[in-house]
Amino acid sequence: MDSDTEMHRKESSSENPDPVKAKCPPVLVDDVYLNGPTLDVNGAEDFIRESMRIITEDAVKKATDVREKVCEWHSPEDLKELLDLQLTDEGESDTRILERCRDAIRYSVKTTHPRFFNQLYAGMEPYSMVASFIIEALKPSLYTYEVSPVFTLVEDAVLRKMREVIGWKEGGDGIFNAGGSLSNMYAVNLARYHHCPDVKELGLSAVPRLVLFTSQECHYSISKAAAFLGIGTKNVYVVPSDNRGKMIPTALEELIQTAKSEGAVPFMVNATAGTTVLGAFDPIEEIADICEKHNLWLHVDACWGGAALMSAKHKHLLKGVHRANSVAWNPHKMLMACLQCCAFLVRDKTGLLQRCYSARASYLFQQDKFYDVSYDTGDKSVQCSRKPDAFKFWLMWKALGSKELEQRVDRAFAMAKYLAQEVKKREGFRLLMEPEYANVCFWYIPPSLRDLPDSTELWEKIHKVAPVVKERMMKKGSMMVGYQPHGDKANFFRMIIISPQVSRQDMDFVLDEIDRLGRDL
Amino acid sequence: MDSDTEMHRKESSSENPDPVKAKCPPVLVDDVYLNGPTLDVNGAEDFIRESMRIITEDAVKKATDVREKVCEWHSPEDLKELLDLQLTDEGESDTRILERCRDAIRYSVKTTHPRFFNQLYAGMEPYSMVASFIIEALKPSLYTYEVSPVFTLVEDAVLRKMREVIGWKEGGDGIFNAGGSLSNMYAVNLARYHHCPDVKELGLSAVPRLVLFTSQECHYSISKAAAFLGIGTKNVYVVPSDNRGKMIPTALEELIQTAKSEGAVPFMVNATAGTTVLGAFDPIEEIADICEKHNLWLHVDACWGGAALMSAKHKHLLKGVHRANSVAWNPHKMLMACLQCCAFLVRDKTGLLQRCYSARASYLFQQDKFYDVSYDTGDKSVQCSRKPDAFKFWLMWKALGSKELEQRVDRAFAMAKYLAQEVKKREGFRLLMEPEYANVCFWYIPPSLRDLPDSTELWEKIHKVAPVVKERMMKKGSMMVGYQPHGDKANFFRMIIISPQVSRQDMDFVLDEIDRLGRDL
């Protein structure tokens, strides 16, 4: 950065307008001189260009380089010192701000690194990232066609294609929104409205106790939805799952009967396609039969597992999904669109979504506009301003085509299978179960524990292994793998495999590294 | 783009791994050859660099150039043809994708253009945009410190500073989230939980009818919140506003009595600081007195008006805001952080937010982690993955300092005042009311209607003027100004003034242009 550029940006301050440059004399209003603009975006060009160089080098190339660390760990206390977070009266120079950009990148976890396996998203998708940059630069909001013509049509096209993939051939509805949790909340509210439209106006205090059903393995957003939407977490009836993590349909049927016998009113079932921890798929066909019989809304939370629909080989895992009333599906997970990219899809073709969510704000949704206002999607949304996340998926889909997306999904499945095979081969590793999807769950048992008899004490010791190994991998920065307890199971590692940046050698590395980090325990 | 680069990216396909290059032989699993990565991000470097050049030229420089159009209007039908939105099996070349990027930018509305006055956000803030790019490249999610160390601390620092600006000197709580509507929903749910913690588990069907109070001028998200949260829109008691758009405190007091006499249970009041259409500020002090008297949660929706708190001259508009229990404030509006940047701030220091929202997911919020897990903010959120929007505000605040932010706010007020003065001076323009904030509302009356007597017929004619002028400005692309009817008032223009890119000459232009576009009507 040369200092001229910085000067250029500060030059046209509101306090000292240059009367020679300005075409007309400044006007003083409330002690403020008003004339030309006081911010010239062109003057920021050098700053923007330099920051883009830093982003490309540090946040893209270096962050995704397998030879670099996944993270440079510092405790919160230390990191606060390193970052100097305080906000003050005076601003800082562009040079200093560029250093801050470098630091923010340096100390951040590299979730796009090939050895980041910690969450249900990972890796870098260049096309989607570029789409994100375009969105950030253009600052669109998706309430009206008038303000977001391109992105309105893009969202419509992506939703249309996703519905086709689900198997809803003749239309339907949907909306992208800020996260899978929110998609699930949309579903609960829509199911409730469908069951009892009066709730929108009268509220739940005017109706009998409504209950919904989900499996014990479902995502915690279902419980959050029940709390947030006023249904109450106790009115989420938890259906037992089998030892693979799949909802047991007969148990669902029984629980529906129980609820009815209590005088409660069942209104929806949430089936999970790809559970968070085990990657299990609930049996949608059988659940759909039960929903039809009892006239219940079927929502499929396919936030994680929806990607399998792209694969001819694996889409059977979601067999029956076309019978769902609604589906949540996050392309930001296995399909690697940039965060966040979350679709809520609806089978209904009668405008239910709009009726359920509309508030008809007259300053946005004027009915006397000069174009077809059915393109204004904002009144279907629980948000007001809303980001055009579909574009991040659309651009990469255009670039890769469905075939490449399918290959990536197939490869993630194969990579998970490979890792499971390796786990089984190795001493000191024990697989929780054969993976059905891209979650591979396993224990690491250090040499000191390998010959102990299977007992509560042994499992208490194994329980303490994963947190220590995790601490060590974080401090070393070599990789990131999640761990958790689950039901009565002691802490185990959960590997999530997504990105085509990942190699088979990385799978071997993960097992080697866990052993290296934990063998003294 | 040279085609070599593209080749480089396709070369390492999973179907034909090159056994010479690979260090170990590929393994075949489920018909997929597994070996090295099939996506090399470095191979995308040229594509990324070229797209960044396009973004800088088209989405930053050209989009903010006052000599360029604000939009290039096409009807939905025409634009669909121009864009070719369909998603197919085969992908497209990088060259074609770059064309698509150019087209997406070209046909999008330039909300960062100096003559975009259509919404409560506008303009380009280079520092915030760069922060956005960093976020998009790094793909962070803000549930745990472990995954987002930098952004967790940044959010904490920004919330801390915003609470200080509000006047909460000794701590408090808060969270950034996906929109002001969601912030208002957080508030309603938190107030409800505070009033009756049992609702979280038992739901609203177990408690008496809860009601909340807001003014007729409030944002429509309050009504959406009541519907979504199961309270019911009829349980939003609408308090009349005076002719300036401010809530009438005595009317609030009466309505609370009415609700109580009906056996309903009041639990919160929403006061609006900066209403959407008129830019009015409810009298917070008087409303706070009433809330204290009746033991009601006071939420201040300062999504739009919160920026006034940065100004010593104008912060009196929110006098008493420190007495609120919660505040919603969107730095993405007048403070120009990139979309979305929305803070929900809470005065409580006892962990109420966490208790209200927590679901304790064991796969994210393990309690046996090696660092202080009180830094994991995810269990305060209604979302699961959540974007670190605070960073977009933090970086620009660091660069500009509070003083520059204050000057920008003062200038927007002055510019609005200037525009109002001009409206009053000009024939054929009529001001709705003196602006209190940066909303300037006015009618344009074409020459043919100027001599007609004031009558219902006249106003019916005036009502039809704004939509036509709007259509013409869109098709010409010269500027974007919103219009709407409001209560019994015929369609009027609402100018929103925010950005330091705007000049006094732009204000003159807007009035000249409306006259040019509408004088034949």
Tab-separated table of N, CA and C in Angstrom, chain A residues 61-179:
chain	number	residue	atom	x	y	z
A	61	LYS	N	-5.101	-20.406	-0.739
A	61	LYS	CA	-4.014	-21.350	-1.057
A	61	LYS	C	-3.393	-21.988	0.186
A	62	LYS	N	-2.979	-21.120	1.110
A	62	LYS	CA	-2.304	-21.653	2.293
A	62	LYS	C	-3.292	-22.455	3.163
A	63	ALA	N	-4.504	-21.951	3.260
A	63	ALA	CA	-5.496	-22.604	4.134
A	63	ALA	C	-5.859	-24.000	3.651
A	64	THR	N	-5.703	-24.239	2.348
A	64	THR	CA	-6.109	-25.537	1.808
A	64	THR	C	-4.904	-26.431	1.513
A	65	ASP	N	-3.731	-25.968	1.912
A	65	ASP	CA	-2.500	-26.721	1.643
A	65	ASP	C	-2.308	-27.768	2.731
A	66	VAL	N	-2.274	-29.006	2.327
A	66	VAL	CA	-2.216	-30.110	3.298
A	66	VAL	C	-0.940	-30.049	4.138
A	67	ARG	N	0.089	-29.367	3.646
A	67	ARG	CA	1.345	-29.272	4.421
A	67	ARG	C	1.275	-28.217	5.521
A	68	GLU	N	0.249	-27.375	5.456
A	68	GLU	CA	0.094	-26.338	6.484
A	68	GLU	C	-0.741	-26.870	7.649
A	69	LYS	N	-0.712	-26.141	8.758
A	69	LYS	CA	-1.522	-26.535	9.908
A	69	LYS	C	-3.007	-26.286	9.652
A	70	VAL	N	-3.834	-27.113	10.271
A	70	VAL	CA	-5.284	-26.878	10.237
A	70	VAL	C	-5.623	-25.697	11.139
A	71	CYS	N	-4.899	-25.568	12.229
A	71	CYS	CA	-5.116	-24.416	13.104
A	71	CYS	C	-3.849	-24.123	13.880
A	72	GLU	N	-3.756	-22.858	14.270
A	72	GLU	CA	-2.661	-22.467	15.156
A	72	GLU	C	-3.326	-22.161	16.488
A	73	TRP	N	-3.297	-23.107	17.382
A	73	TRP	CA	-4.099	-23.000	18.606
A	73	TRP	C	-3.563	-21.979	19.603
A	74	HIS	N	-4.480	-21.154	20.121
A	74	HIS	CA	-4.181	-20.313	21.276
A	74	HIS	C	-5.404	-20.324	22.182
A	75	SER	N	-5.165	-20.251	23.453
A	75	SER	CA	-6.291	-20.183	24.390
A	75	SER	C	-6.994	-18.841	24.188
A	76	PRO	N	-8.257	-18.737	24.593
A	76	PRO	CA	-8.980	-17.470	24.449
A	76	PRO	C	-8.211	-16.300	25.070
A	77	GLU	N	-7.611	-16.521	26.212
A	77	GLU	CA	-6.906	-15.442	26.917
A	77	GLU	C	-5.714	-14.958	26.079
A	78	ASP	N	-4.933	-15.905	25.570
A	78	ASP	CA	-3.771	-15.529	24.757
A	78	ASP	C	-4.184	-14.872	23.442
A	79	LEU	N	-5.199	-15.430	22.831
A	79	LEU	CA	-5.608	-14.915	21.527
A	79	LEU	C	-6.122	-13.477	21.637
A	80	LYS	N	-6.809	-13.178	22.734
A	80	LYS	CA	-7.270	-11.800	22.963
A	80	LYS	C	-6.092	-10.832	22.944
A	81	GLU	N	-5.003	-11.234	23.572
A	81	GLU	CA	-3.796	-10.392	23.587
A	81	GLU	C	-3.250	-10.221	22.171
A	82	LEU	N	-3.196	-11.326	21.445
A	82	LEU	CA	-2.630	-11.290	20.103
A	82	LEU	C	-3.433	-10.407	19.148
A	83	LEU	N	-4.759	-10.373	19.352
A	83	LEU	CA	-5.611	-9.720	18.351
A	83	LEU	C	-5.868	-8.233	18.619
A	84	ASP	N	-5.792	-7.782	19.859
A	84	ASP	CA	-6.111	-6.387	20.187
A	84	ASP	C	-7.488	-6.023	19.633
A	85	LEU	N	-8.494	-6.477	20.337
A	85	LEU	CA	-9.845	-6.411	19.787
A	85	LEU	C	-10.573	-5.091	20.012
A	86	GLN	N	-10.032	-4.268	20.899
A	86	GLN	CA	-10.794	-3.098	21.325
A	86	GLN	C	-11.119	-2.092	20.224
A	87	LEU	N	-12.304	-1.531	20.342
A	87	LEU	CA	-12.772	-0.550	19.363
A	87	LEU	C	-12.654	0.838	19.983
A	88	THR	N	-12.050	1.741	19.255
A	88	THR	CA	-11.725	3.049	19.829
A	88	THR	C	-12.248	4.190	18.966
A	89	ASP	N	-12.045	5.404	19.432
A	89	ASP	CA	-12.526	6.589	18.716
A	89	ASP	C	-11.808	6.798	17.381
A	90	GLU	N	-10.498	6.575	17.404
A	90	GLU	CA	-9.716	6.837	16.196
A	90	GLU	C	-9.610	5.585	15.333
A	91	GLY	N	-9.559	5.771	14.042
A	91	GLY	CA	-9.390	4.651	13.124
A	91	GLY	C	-7.927	4.281	12.938
A	92	GLU	N	-7.717	3.256	12.143
A	92	GLU	CA	-6.349	2.793	11.887
A	92	GLU	C	-6.035	2.895	10.398
A	93	SER	N	-4.746	2.881	10.082
A	93	SER	CA	-4.324	2.989	8.677
A	93	SER	C	-4.679	1.713	7.909
A	94	ASP	N	-4.742	1.843	6.614
A	94	ASP	CA	-5.013	0.676	5.773
A	94	ASP	C	-3.949	-0.403	5.962
A	95	THR	N	-2.725	0.032	6.132
A	95	THR	CA	-1.639	-0.927	6.339
A	95	THR	C	-1.906	-1.771	7.585
A	96	ARG	N	-2.329	-1.109	8.636
A	96	ARG	CA	-2.635	-1.817	9.886
A	96	ARG	C	-3.835	-2.751	9.691
A	97	ILE	N	-4.823	-2.288	8.943
A	97	ILE	CA	-6.028	-3.107	8.719
A	97	ILE	C	-5.673	-4.357	7.910
A	98	LEU	N	-4.771	-4.211	6.973
A	98	LEU	CA	-4.352	-5.386	6.201
A	98	LEU	C	-3.623	-6.390	7.101
A	99	GLU	N	-2.849	-5.886	8.064
A	99	GLU	CA	-2.228	-6.792	9.043
A	99	GLU	C	-3.295	-7.527	9.850
A	100	ARG	N	-4.317	-6.786	10.199
A	100	ARG	CA	-5.420	-7.409	10.959
A	100	ARG	C	-6.107	-8.499	10.129
A	101	CYS	N	-6.238	-8.258	8.840
A	101	CYS	CA	-6.821	-9.286	7.960
A	101	CYS	C	-5.939	-10.536	7.986
A	102	ARG	N	-4.631	-10.315	7.860
A	102	ARG	CA	-3.697	-11.453	7.886
A	102	ARG	C	-3.814	-12.220	9.203
A	103	ASP	N	-3.880	-11.473	10.313
A	103	ASP	CA	-3.970	-12.115	11.629
A	103	ASP	C	-5.279	-12.896	11.791
A	104	ALA	N	-6.361	-12.295	11.342
A	104	ALA	CA	-7.658	-12.978	11.467
A	104	ALA	C	-7.607	-14.311	10.728
A	105	ILE	N	-6.985	-14.306	9.568
A	105	ILE	CA	-6.870	-15.541	8.789
A	105	ILE	C	-5.918	-16.510	9.489
A	106	ARG	N	-4.794	-15.986	9.913
A	106	ARG	CA	-3.765	-16.832	10.526
A	106	ARG	C	-4.296	-17.611	11.733
A	107	TYR	N	-5.014	-16.935	12.600
A	107	TYR	CA	-5.440	-17.581	13.845
A	107	TYR	C	-6.788	-18.297	13.722
A	108	SER	N	-7.397	-18.220	12.557
A	108	SER	CA	-8.665	-18.939	12.369
A	108	SER	C	-8.401	-20.405	12.055
A	109	VAL	N	-9.349	-21.233	12.422
A	109	VAL	CA	-9.293	-22.637	12.022
A	109	VAL	C	-9.547	-22.725	10.524
A	110	LYS	N	-8.769	-23.561	9.857
A	110	LYS	CA	-8.928	-23.702	8.407
A	110	LYS	C	-9.920	-24.828	8.116
A	111	THR	N	-11.185	-24.464	8.070
A	111	THR	CA	-12.215	-25.490	7.844
A	111	THR	C	-12.169	-26.004	6.403
A	112	THR	N	-11.439	-25.289	5.549
A	112	THR	CA	-11.315	-25.713	4.148
A	112	THR	C	-10.073	-26.584	3.925
A	113	HIS	N	-9.340	-26.855	4.969
A	113	HIS	CA	-8.129	-27.673	4.904
A	113	HIS	C	-8.523	-29.141	4.669
A	114	PRO	N	-7.708	-29.883	3.896
A	114	PRO	CA	-8.062	-31.297	3.639
A	114	PRO	C	-8.135	-32.152	4.908
A	115	ARG	N	-7.548	-31.690	5.994
A	115	ARG	CA	-7.590	-32.501	7.213
A	115	ARG	C	-8.488	-31.926	8.292
A	116	PHE	N	-9.467	-31.194	7.861
A	116	PHE	CA	-10.530	-30.736	8.771
A	116	PHE	C	-11.719	-31.678	8.608
A	117	PHE	N	-11.970	-32.481	9.656
A	117	PHE	CA	-13.050	-33.486	9.598
A	117	PHE	C	-13.997	-33.312	10.776
A	118	ASN	N	-14.061	-32.098	11.295
A	118	ASN	CA	-14.670	-31.859	12.606
A	118	ASN	C	-16.170	-31.642	12.564
A	119	GLN	N	-16.686	-31.197	11.424
A	119	GLN	CA	-18.108	-30.843	11.347
A	119	GLN	C	-18.718	-31.524	10.123
A	120	LEU	N	-19.987	-31.222	9.900
A	120	LEU	CA	-20.680	-31.785	8.742
A	120	LEU	C	-20.460	-30.944	7.477
A	121	TYR	N	-19.506	-30.038	7.548
A	121	TYR	CA	-19.106	-29.331	6.334
A	121	TYR	C	-17.583	-29.289	6.339
A	122	ALA	N	-16.989	-29.082	5.191
A	122	ALA	CA	-15.531	-29.072	5.093
A	122	ALA	C	-15.145	-28.714	3.676
A	123	GLY	N	-13.918	-28.284	3.512
A	123	GLY	CA	-13.351	-28.138	2.178
A	123	GLY	C	-13.721	-26.838	1.484
A	124	MET	N	-13.039	-26.605	0.406
A	124	MET	CA	-13.145	-25.372	-0.360
A	124	MET	C	-13.715	-25.681	-1.725
A	125	GLU	N	-14.762	-24.991	-2.108
A	125	GLU	CA	-15.314	-25.121	-3.448
A	125	GLU	C	-15.118	-23.771	-4.145
A	126	PRO	N	-14.131	-23.682	-5.036
A	126	PRO	CA	-13.790	-22.372	-5.610
A	126	PRO	C	-14.962	-21.658	-6.302
A	127	TYR	N	-15.771	-22.397	-7.042
A	127	TYR	CA	-16.881	-21.735	-7.753
A	127	TYR	C	-17.875	-21.128	-6.763
A	128	SER	N	-18.153	-21.880	-5.729
A	128	SER	CA	-19.108	-21.383	-4.743
A	128	SER	C	-18.525	-20.182	-4.002
A	129	MET	N	-17.244	-20.238	-3.719
A	129	MET	CA	-16.608	-19.109	-3.029
A	129	MET	C	-16.697	-17.843	-3.875
A	130	VAL	N	-16.462	-17.978	-5.156
A	130	VAL	CA	-16.555	-16.810	-6.037
A	130	VAL	C	-17.987	-16.269	-6.060
A	131	ALA	N	-18.952	-17.174	-6.085
A	131	ALA	CA	-20.355	-16.745	-6.017
A	131	ALA	C	-20.607	-15.962	-4.730
A	132	SER	N	-20.030	-16.447	-3.640
A	132	SER	CA	-20.174	-15.740	-2.357
A	132	SER	C	-19.603	-14.332	-2.424
A	133	PHE	N	-18.431	-14.219	-3.034
A	133	PHE	CA	-17.803	-12.896	-3.161
A	133	PHE	C	-18.709	-11.946	-3.948
A	134	ILE	N	-19.294	-12.472	-5.005
A	134	ILE	CA	-20.192	-11.627	-5.813
A	134	ILE	C	-21.355	-11.138	-4.956
A	135	ILE	N	-21.918	-12.053	-4.182
A	135	ILE	CA	-23.024	-11.674	-3.294
A	135	ILE	C	-22.576	-10.597	-2.307
A	136	GLU	N	-21.415	-10.811	-1.711
A	136	GLU	CA	-20.966	-9.848	-0.694
A	136	GLU	C	-20.717	-8.473	-1.310
A	137	ALA	N	-20.196	-8.460	-2.531
A	137	ALA	CA	-19.917	-7.174	-3.169
A	137	ALA	C	-21.200	-6.459	-3.582
A	138	LEU	N	-22.199	-7.233	-4.016
A	138	LEU	CA	-23.425	-6.617	-4.538
A	138	LEU	C	-24.443	-6.289	-3.455
A	139	LYS	N	-24.302	-6.896	-2.274
A	139	LYS	CA	-25.227	-6.643	-1.155
A	139	LYS	C	-26.711	-6.777	-1.524
A	140	PRO	N	-27.083	-7.891	-2.100
A	140	PRO	CA	-28.503	-8.052	-2.432
A	140	PRO	C	-29.304	-8.568	-1.243
A	141	SER	N	-30.582	-8.298	-1.278
A	141	SER	CA	-31.500	-8.927	-0.324
A	141	SER	C	-32.678	-9.458	-1.103
A	142	LEU	N	-33.165	-10.598	-0.660
A	142	LEU	CA	-34.037	-11.377	-1.537
A	142	LEU	C	-35.525	-11.232	-1.242
A	143	TYR	N	-35.986	-10.059	-0.843
A	143	TYR	CA	-37.429	-9.998	-0.605
A	143	TYR	C	-38.232	-9.743	-1.865
A	144	THR	N	-37.688	-8.918	-2.779
A	144	THR	CA	-38.471	-8.563	-3.967
A	144	THR	C	-37.662	-8.761	-5.245
A	145	TYR	N	-38.386	-9.045	-6.303
A	145	TYR	CA	-37.751	-9.162	-7.617
A	145	TYR	C	-37.092	-7.846	-8.007
A	146	GLU	N	-37.765	-6.773	-7.679
A	146	GLU	CA	-37.299	-5.428	-7.991
A	146	GLU	C	-35.863	-5.179	-7.510
A	147	VAL	N	-35.531	-5.664	-6.307
A	147	VAL	CA	-34.216	-5.413	-5.721
A	147	VAL	C	-33.228	-6.527	-6.065
A	148	SER	N	-33.722	-7.743	-6.298
A	148	SER	CA	-32.842	-8.884	-6.572
A	148	SER	C	-33.329	-9.719	-7.741
A	149	PRO	N	-33.372	-9.127	-8.934
A	149	PRO	CA	-33.943	-9.881	-10.058
A	149	PRO	C	-33.187	-11.177	-10.362
A	150	VAL	N	-31.874	-11.094	-10.476
A	150	VAL	CA	-31.087	-12.274	-10.850
A	150	VAL	C	-31.227	-13.366	-9.783
A	151	PHE	N	-31.037	-12.975	-8.544
A	151	PHE	CA	-30.986	-13.974	-7.486
A	151	PHE	C	-32.362	-14.582	-7.193
A	152	THR	N	-33.412	-13.818	-7.449
A	152	THR	CA	-34.762	-14.364	-7.314
A	152	THR	C	-34.961	-15.510	-8.305
A	153	LEU	N	-34.554	-15.279	-9.535
A	153	LEU	CA	-34.730	-16.310	-10.564
A	153	LEU	C	-33.792	-17.496	-10.323
A	154	VAL	N	-32.587	-17.210	-9.860
A	154	VAL	CA	-31.641	-18.287	-9.562
A	154	VAL	C	-32.205	-19.181	-8.450
A	155	GLU	N	-32.727	-18.568	-7.396
A	155	GLU	CA	-33.290	-19.374	-6.312
A	155	GLU	C	-34.416	-20.264	-6.832
A	156	ASP	N	-35.257	-19.676	-7.653
A	156	ASP	CA	-36.366	-20.437	-8.215
A	156	ASP	C	-35.847	-21.634	-9.019
A	157	ALA	N	-34.813	-21.413	-9.823
A	157	ALA	CA	-34.268	-22.494	-10.657
A	157	ALA	C	-33.654	-23.603	-9.805
A	158	VAL	N	-32.943	-23.227	-8.752
A	158	VAL	CA	-32.298	-24.233	-7.909
A	158	VAL	C	-33.341	-25.028	-7.135
A	159	LEU	N	-34.329	-24.340	-6.584
A	159	LEU	CA	-35.387	-25.049	-5.849
A	159	LEU	C	-36.109	-26.027	-6.773
A	160	ARG	N	-36.374	-25.573	-7.993
A	160	ARG	CA	-37.042	-26.406	-8.992
A	160	ARG	C	-36.236	-27.695	-9.229
A	161	LYS	N	-34.929	-27.534	-9.421
A	161	LYS	CA	-34.073	-28.685	-9.704
A	161	LYS	C	-33.989	-29.605	-8.478
A	162	MET	N	-33.899	-29.025	-7.307
A	162	MET	CA	-33.805	-29.850	-6.100
A	162	MET	C	-35.109	-30.635	-5.884
A	163	ARG	N	-36.220	-30.010	-6.182
A	163	ARG	CA	-37.500	-30.728	-6.082
A	163	ARG	C	-37.545	-31.881	-7.071
A	164	GLU	N	-37.006	-31.641	-8.248
A	164	GLU	CA	-36.945	-32.695	-9.271
A	164	GLU	C	-36.103	-33.865	-8.746
A	165	VAL	N	-34.980	-33.557	-8.131
A	165	VAL	CA	-34.109	-34.600	-7.586
A	165	VAL	C	-34.833	-35.378	-6.480
A	166	ILE	N	-35.620	-34.671	-5.698
A	166	ILE	CA	-36.394	-35.341	-4.646
A	166	ILE	C	-37.441	-36.271	-5.248
A	167	GLY	N	-37.923	-35.878	-6.426
A	167	GLY	CA	-38.924	-36.713	-7.082
A	167	GLY	C	-40.294	-36.055	-7.130
A	168	TRP	N	-40.337	-34.773	-6.814
A	168	TRP	CA	-41.588	-34.027	-6.956
A	168	TRP	C	-41.601	-33.458	-8.363
A	169	LYS	N	-42.281	-34.175	-9.237
A	169	LYS	CA	-42.155	-33.839	-10.650
A	169	LYS	C	-42.979	-32.607	-11.033
A	170	GLU	N	-44.055	-32.381	-10.306
A	170	GLU	CA	-44.977	-31.352	-10.786
A	170	GLU	C	-45.062	-30.117	-9.888
A	171	GLY	N	-43.939	-29.498	-9.693
A	171	GLY	CA	-43.988	-28.255	-8.937
A	171	GLY	C	-43.813	-28.447	-7.458
A	172	GLY	N	-44.230	-27.457	-6.727
A	172	GLY	CA	-43.987	-27.425	-5.299
A	172	GLY	C	-43.478	-26.042	-4.951
A	173	ASP	N	-42.878	-25.937	-3.782
A	173	ASP	CA	-42.500	-24.619	-3.299
A	173	ASP	C	-41.212	-24.756	-2.490
A	174	GLY	N	-40.757	-23.670	-1.930
A	174	GLY	CA	-39.556	-23.739	-1.104
A	174	GLY	C	-38.891	-22.400	-0.938
A	175	ILE	N	-37.858	-22.395	-0.107
A	175	ILE	CA	-37.143	-21.161	0.182
A	175	ILE	C	-35.784	-21.509	0.778
A	176	PHE	N	-34.773	-20.745	0.400
A	176	PHE	CA	-33.464	-20.900	1.051
A	176	PHE	C	-33.451	-20.035	2.306
A	177	ASN	N	-32.770	-20.521	3.316
A	177	ASN	CA	-32.718	-19.705	4.524
A	177	ASN	C	-31.458	-19.956	5.341
A	178	ALA	N	-31.388	-19.259	6.456
A	178	ALA	CA	-30.139	-19.167	7.216
A	178	ALA	C	-29.893	-20.373	8.125
A	179	GLY	N	-29.800	-21.556	7.528
A	179	GLY	CA	-29.423	-22.703	8.335
A	179	GLY	C	-30.445	-23.819	8.358
